[in-house]
Short mmCIF file of C-alpha atoms and ligand atoms in Angstrom, two decimals:
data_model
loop_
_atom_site.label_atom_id
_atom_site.label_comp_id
_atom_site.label_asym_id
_atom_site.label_seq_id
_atom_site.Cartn_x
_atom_site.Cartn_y
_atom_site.Cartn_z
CA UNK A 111 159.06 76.35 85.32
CA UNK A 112 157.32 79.54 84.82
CA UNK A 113 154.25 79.89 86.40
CA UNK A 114 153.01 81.56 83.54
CA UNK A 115 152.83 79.09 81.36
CA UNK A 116 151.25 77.03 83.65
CA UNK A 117 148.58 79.14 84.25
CA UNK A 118 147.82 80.20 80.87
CA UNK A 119 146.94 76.47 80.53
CA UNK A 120 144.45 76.13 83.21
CA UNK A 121 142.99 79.63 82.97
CA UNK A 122 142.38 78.60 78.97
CA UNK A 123 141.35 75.12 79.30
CA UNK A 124 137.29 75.42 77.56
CA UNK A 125 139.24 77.63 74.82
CA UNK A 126 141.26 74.80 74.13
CA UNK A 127 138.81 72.63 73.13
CA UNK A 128 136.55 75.38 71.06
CA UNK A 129 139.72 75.14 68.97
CA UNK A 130 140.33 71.70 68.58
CA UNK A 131 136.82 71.85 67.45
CA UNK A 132 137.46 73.88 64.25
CA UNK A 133 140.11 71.28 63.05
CA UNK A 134 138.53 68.51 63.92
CA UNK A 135 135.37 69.23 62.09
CA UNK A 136 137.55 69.67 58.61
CA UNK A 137 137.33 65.91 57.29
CA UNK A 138 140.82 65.01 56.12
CA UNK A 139 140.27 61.27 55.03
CA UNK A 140 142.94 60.45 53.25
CA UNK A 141 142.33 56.97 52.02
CA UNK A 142 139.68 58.52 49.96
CA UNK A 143 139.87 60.73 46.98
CA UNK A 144 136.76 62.52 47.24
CA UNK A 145 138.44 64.25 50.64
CA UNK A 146 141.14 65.22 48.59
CA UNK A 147 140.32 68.69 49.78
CA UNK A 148 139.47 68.68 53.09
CA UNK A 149 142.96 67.01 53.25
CA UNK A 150 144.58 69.83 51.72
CA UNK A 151 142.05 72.23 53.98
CA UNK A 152 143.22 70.99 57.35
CA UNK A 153 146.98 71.10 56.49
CA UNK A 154 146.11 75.18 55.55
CA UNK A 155 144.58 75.24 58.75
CA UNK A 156 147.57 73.96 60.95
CA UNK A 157 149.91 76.42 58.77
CA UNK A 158 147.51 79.31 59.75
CA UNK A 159 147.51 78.10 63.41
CA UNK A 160 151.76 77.66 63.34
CA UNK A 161 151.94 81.22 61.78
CA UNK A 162 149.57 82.81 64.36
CA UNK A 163 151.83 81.27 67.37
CA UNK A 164 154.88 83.00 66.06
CA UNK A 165 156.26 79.92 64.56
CA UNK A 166 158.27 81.43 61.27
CA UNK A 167 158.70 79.94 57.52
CA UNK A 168 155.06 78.23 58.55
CA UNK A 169 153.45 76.53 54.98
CA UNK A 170 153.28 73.60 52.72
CA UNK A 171 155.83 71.55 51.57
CA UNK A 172 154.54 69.64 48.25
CA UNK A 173 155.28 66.32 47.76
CA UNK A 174 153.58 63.59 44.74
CA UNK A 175 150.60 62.70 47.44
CA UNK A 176 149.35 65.00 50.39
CA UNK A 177 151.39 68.06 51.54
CA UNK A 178 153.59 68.29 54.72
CA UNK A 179 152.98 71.25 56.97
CA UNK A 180 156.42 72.43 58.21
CA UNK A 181 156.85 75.46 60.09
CA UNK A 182 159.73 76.24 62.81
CA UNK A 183 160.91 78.32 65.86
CA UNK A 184 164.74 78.60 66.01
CA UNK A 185 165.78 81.15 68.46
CA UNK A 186 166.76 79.13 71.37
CA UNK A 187 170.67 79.89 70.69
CA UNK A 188 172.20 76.90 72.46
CA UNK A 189 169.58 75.38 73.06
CA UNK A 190 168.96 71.78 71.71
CA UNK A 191 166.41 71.01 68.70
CA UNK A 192 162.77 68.91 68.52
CA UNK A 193 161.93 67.69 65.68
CA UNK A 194 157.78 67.27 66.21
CA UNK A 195 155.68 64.96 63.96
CA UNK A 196 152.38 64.36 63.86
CA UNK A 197 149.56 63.70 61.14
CA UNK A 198 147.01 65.55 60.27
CA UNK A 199 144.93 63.19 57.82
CA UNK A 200 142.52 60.94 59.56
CA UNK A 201 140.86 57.13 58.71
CA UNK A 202 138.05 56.85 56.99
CA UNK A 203 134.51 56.78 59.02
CA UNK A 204 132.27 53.98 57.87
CA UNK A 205 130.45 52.13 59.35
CA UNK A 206 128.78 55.56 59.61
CA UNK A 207 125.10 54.52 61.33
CA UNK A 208 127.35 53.07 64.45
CA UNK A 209 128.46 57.23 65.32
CA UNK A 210 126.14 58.48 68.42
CA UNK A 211 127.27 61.90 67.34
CA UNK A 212 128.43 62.80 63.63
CA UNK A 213 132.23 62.08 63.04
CA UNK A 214 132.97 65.39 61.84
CA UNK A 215 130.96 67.57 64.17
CA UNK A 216 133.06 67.43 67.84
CA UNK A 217 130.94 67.13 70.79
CA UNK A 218 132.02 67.18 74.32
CA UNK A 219 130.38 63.82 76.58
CA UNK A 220 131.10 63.11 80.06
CA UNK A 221 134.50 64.93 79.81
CA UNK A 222 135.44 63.62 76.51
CA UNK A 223 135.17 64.63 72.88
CA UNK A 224 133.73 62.81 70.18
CA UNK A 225 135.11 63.05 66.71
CA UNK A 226 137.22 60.90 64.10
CA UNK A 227 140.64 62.38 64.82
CA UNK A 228 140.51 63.27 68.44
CA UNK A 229 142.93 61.04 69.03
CA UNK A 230 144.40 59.85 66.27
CA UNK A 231 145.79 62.31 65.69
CA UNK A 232 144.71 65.98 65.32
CA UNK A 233 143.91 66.26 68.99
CA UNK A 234 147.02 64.93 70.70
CA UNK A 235 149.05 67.74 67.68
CA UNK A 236 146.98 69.84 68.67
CA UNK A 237 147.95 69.62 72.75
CA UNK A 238 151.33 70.36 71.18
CA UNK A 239 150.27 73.18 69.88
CA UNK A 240 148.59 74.67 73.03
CA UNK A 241 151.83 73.96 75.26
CA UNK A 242 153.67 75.90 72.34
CA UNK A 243 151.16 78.97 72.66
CA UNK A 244 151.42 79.24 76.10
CA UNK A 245 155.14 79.57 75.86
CA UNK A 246 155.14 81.81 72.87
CA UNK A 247 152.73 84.29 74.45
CA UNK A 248 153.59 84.35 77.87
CA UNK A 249 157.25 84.26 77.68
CA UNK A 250 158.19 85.41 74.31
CA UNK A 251 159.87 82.55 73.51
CA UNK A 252 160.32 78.50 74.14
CA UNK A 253 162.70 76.62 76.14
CA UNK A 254 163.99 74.59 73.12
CA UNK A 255 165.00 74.90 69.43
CA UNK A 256 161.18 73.60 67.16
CA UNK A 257 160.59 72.55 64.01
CA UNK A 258 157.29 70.71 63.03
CA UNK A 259 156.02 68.11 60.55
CA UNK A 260 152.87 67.18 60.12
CA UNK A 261 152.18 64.38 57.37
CA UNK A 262 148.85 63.98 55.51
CA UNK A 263 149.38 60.24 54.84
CA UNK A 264 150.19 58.11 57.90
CA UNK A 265 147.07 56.51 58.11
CA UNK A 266 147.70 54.94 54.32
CA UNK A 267 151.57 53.99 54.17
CA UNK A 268 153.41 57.25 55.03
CA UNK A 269 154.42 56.54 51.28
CA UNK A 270 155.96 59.82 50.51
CA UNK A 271 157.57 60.69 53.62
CA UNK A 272 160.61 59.08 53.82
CA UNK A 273 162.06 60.20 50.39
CA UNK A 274 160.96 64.01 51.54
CA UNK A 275 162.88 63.12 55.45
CA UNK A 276 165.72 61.93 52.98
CA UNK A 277 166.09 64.92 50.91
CA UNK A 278 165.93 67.30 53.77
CA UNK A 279 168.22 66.29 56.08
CA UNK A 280 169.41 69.42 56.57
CA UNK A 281 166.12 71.61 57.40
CA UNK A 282 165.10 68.65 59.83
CA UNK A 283 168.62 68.34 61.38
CA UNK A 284 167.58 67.78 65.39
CA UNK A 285 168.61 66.58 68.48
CA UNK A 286 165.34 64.42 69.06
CA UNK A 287 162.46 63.61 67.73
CA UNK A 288 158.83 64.16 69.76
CA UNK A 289 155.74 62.39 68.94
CA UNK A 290 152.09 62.13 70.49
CA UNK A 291 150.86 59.43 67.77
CA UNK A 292 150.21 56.31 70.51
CA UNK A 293 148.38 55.83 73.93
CA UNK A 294 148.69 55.75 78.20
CA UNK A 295 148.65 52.47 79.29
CA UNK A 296 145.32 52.82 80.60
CA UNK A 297 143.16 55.77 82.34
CA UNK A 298 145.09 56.88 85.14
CA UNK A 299 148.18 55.31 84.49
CA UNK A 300 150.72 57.40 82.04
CA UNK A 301 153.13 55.41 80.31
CA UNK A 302 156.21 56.38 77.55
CA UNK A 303 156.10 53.84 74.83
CA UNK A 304 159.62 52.42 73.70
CA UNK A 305 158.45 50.20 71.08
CA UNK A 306 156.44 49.70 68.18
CA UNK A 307 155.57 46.80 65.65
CA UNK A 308 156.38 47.19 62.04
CA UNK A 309 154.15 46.31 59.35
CA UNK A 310 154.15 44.06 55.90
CA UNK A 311 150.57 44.61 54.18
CA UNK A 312 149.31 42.04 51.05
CA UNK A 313 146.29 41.43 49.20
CA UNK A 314 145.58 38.29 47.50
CA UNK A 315 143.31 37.60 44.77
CA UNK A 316 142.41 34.49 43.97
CA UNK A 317 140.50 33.50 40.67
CA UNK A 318 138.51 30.12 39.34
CA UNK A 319 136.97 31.51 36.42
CA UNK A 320 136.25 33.72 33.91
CA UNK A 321 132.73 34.51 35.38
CA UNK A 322 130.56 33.68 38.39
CA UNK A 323 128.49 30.34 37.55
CA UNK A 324 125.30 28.97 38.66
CA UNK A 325 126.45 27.20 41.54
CA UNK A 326 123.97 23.95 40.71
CA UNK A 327 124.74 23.75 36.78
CA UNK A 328 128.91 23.99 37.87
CA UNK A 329 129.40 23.30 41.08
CA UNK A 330 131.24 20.42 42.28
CA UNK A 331 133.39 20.02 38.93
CA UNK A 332 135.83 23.29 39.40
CA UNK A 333 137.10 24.76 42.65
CA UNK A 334 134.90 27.40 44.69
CA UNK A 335 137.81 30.71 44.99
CA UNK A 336 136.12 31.39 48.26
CA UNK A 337 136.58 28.03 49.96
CA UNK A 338 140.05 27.60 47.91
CA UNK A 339 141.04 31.01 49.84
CA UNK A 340 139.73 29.95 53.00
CA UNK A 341 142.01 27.05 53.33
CA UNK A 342 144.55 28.44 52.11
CA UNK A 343 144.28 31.22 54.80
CA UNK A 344 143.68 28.56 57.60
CA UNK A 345 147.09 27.03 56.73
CA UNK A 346 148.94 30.07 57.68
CA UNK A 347 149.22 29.85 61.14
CA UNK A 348 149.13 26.08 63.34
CA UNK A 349 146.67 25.46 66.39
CA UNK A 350 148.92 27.08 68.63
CA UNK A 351 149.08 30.07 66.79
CA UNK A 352 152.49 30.01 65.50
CA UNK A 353 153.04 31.29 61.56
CA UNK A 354 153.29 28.78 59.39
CA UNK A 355 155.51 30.76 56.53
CA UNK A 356 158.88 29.56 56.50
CA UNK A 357 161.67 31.73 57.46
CA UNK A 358 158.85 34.33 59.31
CA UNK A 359 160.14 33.94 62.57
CA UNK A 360 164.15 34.15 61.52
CA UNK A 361 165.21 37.46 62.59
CA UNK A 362 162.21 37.89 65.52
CA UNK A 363 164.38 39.58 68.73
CA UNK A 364 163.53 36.88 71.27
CA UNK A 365 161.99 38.51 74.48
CA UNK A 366 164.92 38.74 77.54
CA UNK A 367 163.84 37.48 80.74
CA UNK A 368 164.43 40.66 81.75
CA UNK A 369 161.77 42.64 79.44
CA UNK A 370 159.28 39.70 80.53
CA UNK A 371 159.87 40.44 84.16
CA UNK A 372 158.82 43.94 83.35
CA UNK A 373 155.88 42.81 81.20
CA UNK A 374 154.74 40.84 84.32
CA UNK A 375 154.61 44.13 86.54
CA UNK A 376 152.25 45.88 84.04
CA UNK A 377 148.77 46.49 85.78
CA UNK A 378 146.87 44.49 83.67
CA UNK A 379 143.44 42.24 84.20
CA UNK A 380 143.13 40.05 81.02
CA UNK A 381 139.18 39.21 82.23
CA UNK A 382 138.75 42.90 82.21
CA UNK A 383 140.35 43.75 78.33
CA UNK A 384 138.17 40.33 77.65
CA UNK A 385 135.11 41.85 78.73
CA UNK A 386 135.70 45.86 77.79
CA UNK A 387 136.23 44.48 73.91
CA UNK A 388 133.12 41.88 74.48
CA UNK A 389 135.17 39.28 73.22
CA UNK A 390 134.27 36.05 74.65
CA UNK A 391 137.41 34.57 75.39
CA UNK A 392 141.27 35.61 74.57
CA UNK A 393 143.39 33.49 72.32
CA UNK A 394 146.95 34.06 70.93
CA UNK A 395 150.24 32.12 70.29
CA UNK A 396 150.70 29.66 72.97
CA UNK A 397 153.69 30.52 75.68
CA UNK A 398 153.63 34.02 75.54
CA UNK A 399 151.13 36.74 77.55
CA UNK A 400 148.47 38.39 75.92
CA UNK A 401 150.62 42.07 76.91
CA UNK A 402 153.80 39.93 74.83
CA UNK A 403 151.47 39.58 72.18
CA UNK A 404 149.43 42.54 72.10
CA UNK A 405 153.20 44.19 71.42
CA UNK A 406 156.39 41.86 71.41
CA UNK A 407 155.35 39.35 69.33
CA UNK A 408 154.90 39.53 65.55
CA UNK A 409 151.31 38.93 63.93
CA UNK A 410 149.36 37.71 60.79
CA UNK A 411 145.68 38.96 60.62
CA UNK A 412 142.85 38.97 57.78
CA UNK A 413 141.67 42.81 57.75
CA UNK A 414 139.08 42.03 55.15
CA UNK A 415 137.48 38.91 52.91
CA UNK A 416 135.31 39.47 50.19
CA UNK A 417 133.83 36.89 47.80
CA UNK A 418 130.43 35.99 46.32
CA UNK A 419 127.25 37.02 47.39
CA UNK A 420 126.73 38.70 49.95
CA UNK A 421 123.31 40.77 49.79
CA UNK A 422 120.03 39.94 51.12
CA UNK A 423 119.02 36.43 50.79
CA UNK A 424 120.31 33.66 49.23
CA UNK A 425 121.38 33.48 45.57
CA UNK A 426 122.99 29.66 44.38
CA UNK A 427 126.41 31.00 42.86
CA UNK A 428 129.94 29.96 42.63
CA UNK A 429 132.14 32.92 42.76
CA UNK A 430 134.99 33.60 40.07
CA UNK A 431 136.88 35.54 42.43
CA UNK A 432 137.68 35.43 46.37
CA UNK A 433 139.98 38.70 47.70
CA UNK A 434 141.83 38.73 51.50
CA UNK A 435 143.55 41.98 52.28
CA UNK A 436 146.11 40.62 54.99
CA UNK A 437 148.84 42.17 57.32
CA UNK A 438 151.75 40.94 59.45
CA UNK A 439 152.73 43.05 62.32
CA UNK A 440 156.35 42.92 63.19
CA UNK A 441 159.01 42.67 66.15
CA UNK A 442 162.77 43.76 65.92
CA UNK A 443 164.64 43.20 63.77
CA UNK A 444 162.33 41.50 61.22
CA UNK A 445 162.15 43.21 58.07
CA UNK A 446 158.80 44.69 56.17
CA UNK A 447 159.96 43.77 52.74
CA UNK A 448 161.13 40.72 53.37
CA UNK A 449 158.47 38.91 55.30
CA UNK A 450 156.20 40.01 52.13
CA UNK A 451 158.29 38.61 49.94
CA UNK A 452 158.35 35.03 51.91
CA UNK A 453 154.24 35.79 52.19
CA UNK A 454 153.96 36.11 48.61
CA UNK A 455 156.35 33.18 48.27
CA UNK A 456 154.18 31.19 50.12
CA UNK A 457 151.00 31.73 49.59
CA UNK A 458 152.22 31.34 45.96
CA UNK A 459 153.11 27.55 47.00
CA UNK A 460 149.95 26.78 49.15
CA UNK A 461 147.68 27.74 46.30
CA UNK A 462 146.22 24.47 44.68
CA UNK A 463 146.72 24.17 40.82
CA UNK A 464 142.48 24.96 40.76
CA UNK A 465 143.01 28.54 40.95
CA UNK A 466 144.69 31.67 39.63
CA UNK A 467 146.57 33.81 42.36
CA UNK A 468 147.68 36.72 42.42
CA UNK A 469 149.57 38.03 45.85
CA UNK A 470 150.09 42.13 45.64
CA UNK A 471 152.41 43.75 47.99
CA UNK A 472 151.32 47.20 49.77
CA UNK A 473 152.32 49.07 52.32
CA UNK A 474 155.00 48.25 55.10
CA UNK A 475 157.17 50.16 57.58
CA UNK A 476 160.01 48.70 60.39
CA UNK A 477 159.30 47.96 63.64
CA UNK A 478 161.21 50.02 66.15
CA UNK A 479 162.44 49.67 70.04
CA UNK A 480 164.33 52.26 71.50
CA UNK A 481 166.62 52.32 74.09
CA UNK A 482 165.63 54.05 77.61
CA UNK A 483 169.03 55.15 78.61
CA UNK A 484 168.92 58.43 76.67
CA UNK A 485 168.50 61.66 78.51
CA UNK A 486 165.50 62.53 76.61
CA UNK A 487 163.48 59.82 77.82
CA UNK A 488 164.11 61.20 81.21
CA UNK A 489 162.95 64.50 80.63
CA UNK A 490 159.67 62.81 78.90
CA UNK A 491 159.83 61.07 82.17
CA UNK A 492 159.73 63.88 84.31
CA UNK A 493 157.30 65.66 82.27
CA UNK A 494 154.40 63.38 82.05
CA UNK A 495 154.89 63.06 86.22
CA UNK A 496 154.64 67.06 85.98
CA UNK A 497 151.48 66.91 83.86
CA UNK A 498 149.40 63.76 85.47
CA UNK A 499 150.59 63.67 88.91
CA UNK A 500 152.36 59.90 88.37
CA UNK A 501 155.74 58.57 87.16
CA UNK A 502 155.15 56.97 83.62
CA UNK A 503 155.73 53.51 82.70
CA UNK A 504 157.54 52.31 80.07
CA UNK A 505 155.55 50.36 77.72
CA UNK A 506 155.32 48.78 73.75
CA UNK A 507 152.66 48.76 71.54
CA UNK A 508 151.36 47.08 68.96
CA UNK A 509 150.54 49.80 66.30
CA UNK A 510 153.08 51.13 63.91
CA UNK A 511 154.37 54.87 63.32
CA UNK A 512 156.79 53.60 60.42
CA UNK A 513 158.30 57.05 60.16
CA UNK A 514 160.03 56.78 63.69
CA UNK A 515 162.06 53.67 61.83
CA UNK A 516 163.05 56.20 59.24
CA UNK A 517 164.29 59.15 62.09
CA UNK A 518 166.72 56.52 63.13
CA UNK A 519 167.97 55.53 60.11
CA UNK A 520 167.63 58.18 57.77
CA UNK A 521 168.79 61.24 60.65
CA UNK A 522 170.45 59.41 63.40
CA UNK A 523 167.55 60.81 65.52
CA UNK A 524 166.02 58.42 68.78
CA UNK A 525 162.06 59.36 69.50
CA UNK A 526 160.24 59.85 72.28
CA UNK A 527 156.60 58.92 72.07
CA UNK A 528 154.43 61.33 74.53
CA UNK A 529 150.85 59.55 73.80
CA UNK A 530 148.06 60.39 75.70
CA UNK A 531 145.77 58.28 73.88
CA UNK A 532 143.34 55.68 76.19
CA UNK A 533 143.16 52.15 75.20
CA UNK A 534 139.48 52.75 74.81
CA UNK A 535 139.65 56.02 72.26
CA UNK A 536 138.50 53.75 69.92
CA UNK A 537 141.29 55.05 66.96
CA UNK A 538 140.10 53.34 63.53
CA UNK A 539 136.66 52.85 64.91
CA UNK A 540 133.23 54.70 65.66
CA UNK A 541 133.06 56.86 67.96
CA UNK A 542 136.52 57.74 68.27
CA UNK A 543 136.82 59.91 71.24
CA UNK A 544 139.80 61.88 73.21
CA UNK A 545 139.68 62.22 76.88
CA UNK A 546 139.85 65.31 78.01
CA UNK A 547 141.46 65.62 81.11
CA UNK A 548 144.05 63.49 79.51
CA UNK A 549 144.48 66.60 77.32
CA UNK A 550 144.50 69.04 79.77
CA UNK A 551 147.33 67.63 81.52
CA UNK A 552 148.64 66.80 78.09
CA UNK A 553 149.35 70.24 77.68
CA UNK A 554 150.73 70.91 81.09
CA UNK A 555 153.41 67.71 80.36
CA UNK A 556 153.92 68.95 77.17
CA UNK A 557 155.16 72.28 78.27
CA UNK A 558 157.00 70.94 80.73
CA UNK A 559 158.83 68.58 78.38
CA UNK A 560 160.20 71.34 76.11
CA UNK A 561 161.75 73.08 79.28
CA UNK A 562 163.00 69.14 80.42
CA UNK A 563 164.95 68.49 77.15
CA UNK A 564 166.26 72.17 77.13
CA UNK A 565 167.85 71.02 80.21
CA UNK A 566 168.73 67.20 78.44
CA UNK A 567 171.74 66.79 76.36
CA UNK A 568 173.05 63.17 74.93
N1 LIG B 209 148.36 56.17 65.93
C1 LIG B 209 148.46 55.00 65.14
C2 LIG B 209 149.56 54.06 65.59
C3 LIG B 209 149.32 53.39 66.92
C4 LIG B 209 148.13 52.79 67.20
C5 LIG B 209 150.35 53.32 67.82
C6 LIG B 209 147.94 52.16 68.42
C7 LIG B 209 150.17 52.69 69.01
C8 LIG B 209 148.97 52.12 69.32
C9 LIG B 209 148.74 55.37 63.71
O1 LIG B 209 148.02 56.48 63.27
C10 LIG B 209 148.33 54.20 62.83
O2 LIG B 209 147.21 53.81 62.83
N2 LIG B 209 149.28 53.65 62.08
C11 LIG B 209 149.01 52.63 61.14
C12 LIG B 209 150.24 52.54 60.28
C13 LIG B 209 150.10 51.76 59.02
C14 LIG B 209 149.08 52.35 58.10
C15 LIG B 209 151.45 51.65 58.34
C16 LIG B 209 148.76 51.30 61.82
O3 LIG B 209 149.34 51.01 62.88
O4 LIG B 209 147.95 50.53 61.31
ZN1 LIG B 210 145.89 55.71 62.99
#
């Protein structure tokens, strides 16, 4: 490893985070419209930041929804190819009034930073970026072949991406694909992450009548949509937790003993994750772990209700309309379209003759577990014990990156997820926050990974 490089990192380490600062602060929301230009503002800014480092053909690559920054660095004759993808949009912010410091103005705290994005998942691109600099201008050049992606939808269904992956082939022809998109195990202990869930997202809409009725004059003669969806979302799973929809668990991977024996050496308190989330007591489908179901076991979860009145006070009404917005997180080898289908199915064949329903399928993506016998896992390996002192462990998670699905099927490529994310960088939440030593030696691992798979081949 050149020293260079190394040092370059250390000697710029305050720098760094000035800059992350400038993207950060650009509010790329994409779930909502009215950021439809601060979307399109931060993708300009990572071409600008690509082009500065050297990287050539650096710009935006339309597509129907939000553009895809591309830009890449191809004169490592020999020398195998990343592919890098990250996303640049962010979630939304609300509920705003719970922020202790402004979502879209960064500030540093007891060695982390504060900002909707910092870790999800500007600032973990961003490391990327850094380890690339310090290549670029201390050595001229990098290790490895690079060409970047960075999407502007992951955070709402990734829905253009796989038709643009499709009709590129060529320009993203790789050897592997790199992503910093998840988290460490926990503070202190790195970890590469060889699996993620998959996702099948629905919204049903239940109806009772034309308008909402004065719950004294009507009630009691027609069903209430609220309490009709309620039971019909309690029948979905049994007391022990299992999913009630027929054919759900069909193609669920069963867990080897093997992969439970390494569950069971994870470093994990369960009294501890109890008390950090202030959740009074854990719960879950009965026979597995909580780390098996935090990752290796497939879910179904309300994400929102809404239905009647809910403003100040009380007001006697009988709603004409209840609304759930629920997902299904899922294991190898189950399949995103299908489970919605056999949701839609049943919910369809739950719902009492009382009510209209309506079940509306949204967003999915495949779940994904990779194998660790490729050589680029070992030169992640080696990396992230180069950058935090400590040999990583191999982990799954329970969030999805549906794209890395799609680099497997759609260009052959395997992934290796690099996330230095902590368990408490509360992603999707206030007060999102990125730890910053975890970046520091983010960027140290990350340089040291290009040189590792320079040295890799399958
Ligand atoms: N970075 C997350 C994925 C993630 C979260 C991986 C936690 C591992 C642990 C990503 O940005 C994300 O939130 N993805 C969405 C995908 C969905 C919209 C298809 C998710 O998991 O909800
Ligand atoms: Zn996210």
């Amino acid at each position: 490893m050149d020293t260079k490089v190394i040092d370059f990192i250390h000697t710029h380490r305050d720098q760094f985070v000035e800059q992350m600062k400038d993207w950060l602060r650009i509010p790329s929301v994409s779930a909502l419209s009215e950021h439809a230009g601060d979307v399109r503002a931060a993708a300009d800014w990572a071409v600008g930041e690509l082009a500065r480092l050297g990287f050539d053909n650096a710009g935006l690559r339309e597509t129907p929804g939000n553009p895809i920054v591309y830009a890449e660095w191809l004169k490592a004759e020999g020398a195998p190819t990343v592919l890098y993808y990250g996303h640049y949009d962010v979630q939304p912010v609300d509920p705003i009034d719970l922020w202790t410091t402004p979502p879209f103005e960064p500030t540093v705290r007891d060695g982390e930073i504060f900002a909707r994005g910092a870790a999800d998942d500007k600032g973990q691109v961003f490391m990327h970026f850094k380890a690339l600099e310090a290549w670029l201008s201390q050595t001229g050049r990098l290790p490895v072949n690079f060409k970047i992606i960075l999407e502007g939808e992951e955070e709402v269904g990734s829905k253009n991406l796989d038709a643009f992956i499709a009709a590129n082939k060529d320009l993203l022809a790789a050897d592997v694909v790199v992503i910093s998109d998840t988290g460490m195990f926990d503070r202190g202990v790195p970890s590469i992450c060889y699996g993620l869930r998959g996702l099948a997202y629905c919204q049903i809409d239940i109806t009772g009548s034309h308008t909402d009725l004065h719950s004294g004059q009507f009630g009691g003669a027609l069903a209430n949509p609220a309490f009709t969806l309620a039971q019909m979302l309690s029948q979905l799973k049994d007391r022990s937790g299992r999913i009630k929809i027929p054919g759900f668990y069909d193609d669920v991977e069963p867990l080897s003993d093997a992969e439970r024996a390494e569950f069971k050496k994870l470093p994990f308190n369960e009294k501890r994750f109890a008390r950090e989330l202030g959740a009074p007591k854990l719960t879950g489908e009965t026979g597995f772990t909580t780390l098996e179901r935090l990752s290796a076991r497939p879910t179904l979860e309300v994400n929102g209700l809404l239905s009647g009145f809910t403003g100040e006070g009380a007001k006697t009404v009988l709603p004409a309309k209840a609304m759930a917005k629920v997902s299904m997180r899922l294991v190898p080898n189950q399949d995103p379209d299908r489970i919605a289908d056999l949701f839609a199915e049943h919910v369809k064949k739950i719902a009492p003759k009382t009510v209209h329903v309506e079940v509306t399928k949204m967003h999915g993506g495949k779940p994904w577990k990779a194998s660790l016998d490729n050589p680029f896992v070992r030169a992640a390996a080696g990396a992230i014990e180069a950058g935090f002192g400590r040999e990583p462990l191999f982990t799954r998670e329970g969030g999805s990156i549906p794209v890395v699905a799609s680099f497997q099927d759609i260009l052959g490529l395997p992934s290796v997820l690099f996330g230095i994310g902590l368990p408490d960088d509360r992603i999707h939440a206030p007060n999102e926050k990125l730890d910053l030593g975890n970046f520091h030696n983010g960027v140290v691992a990350a340089a040291h990974l290009y040189e590792n798979i320079a040295g890799a081949r399958e």
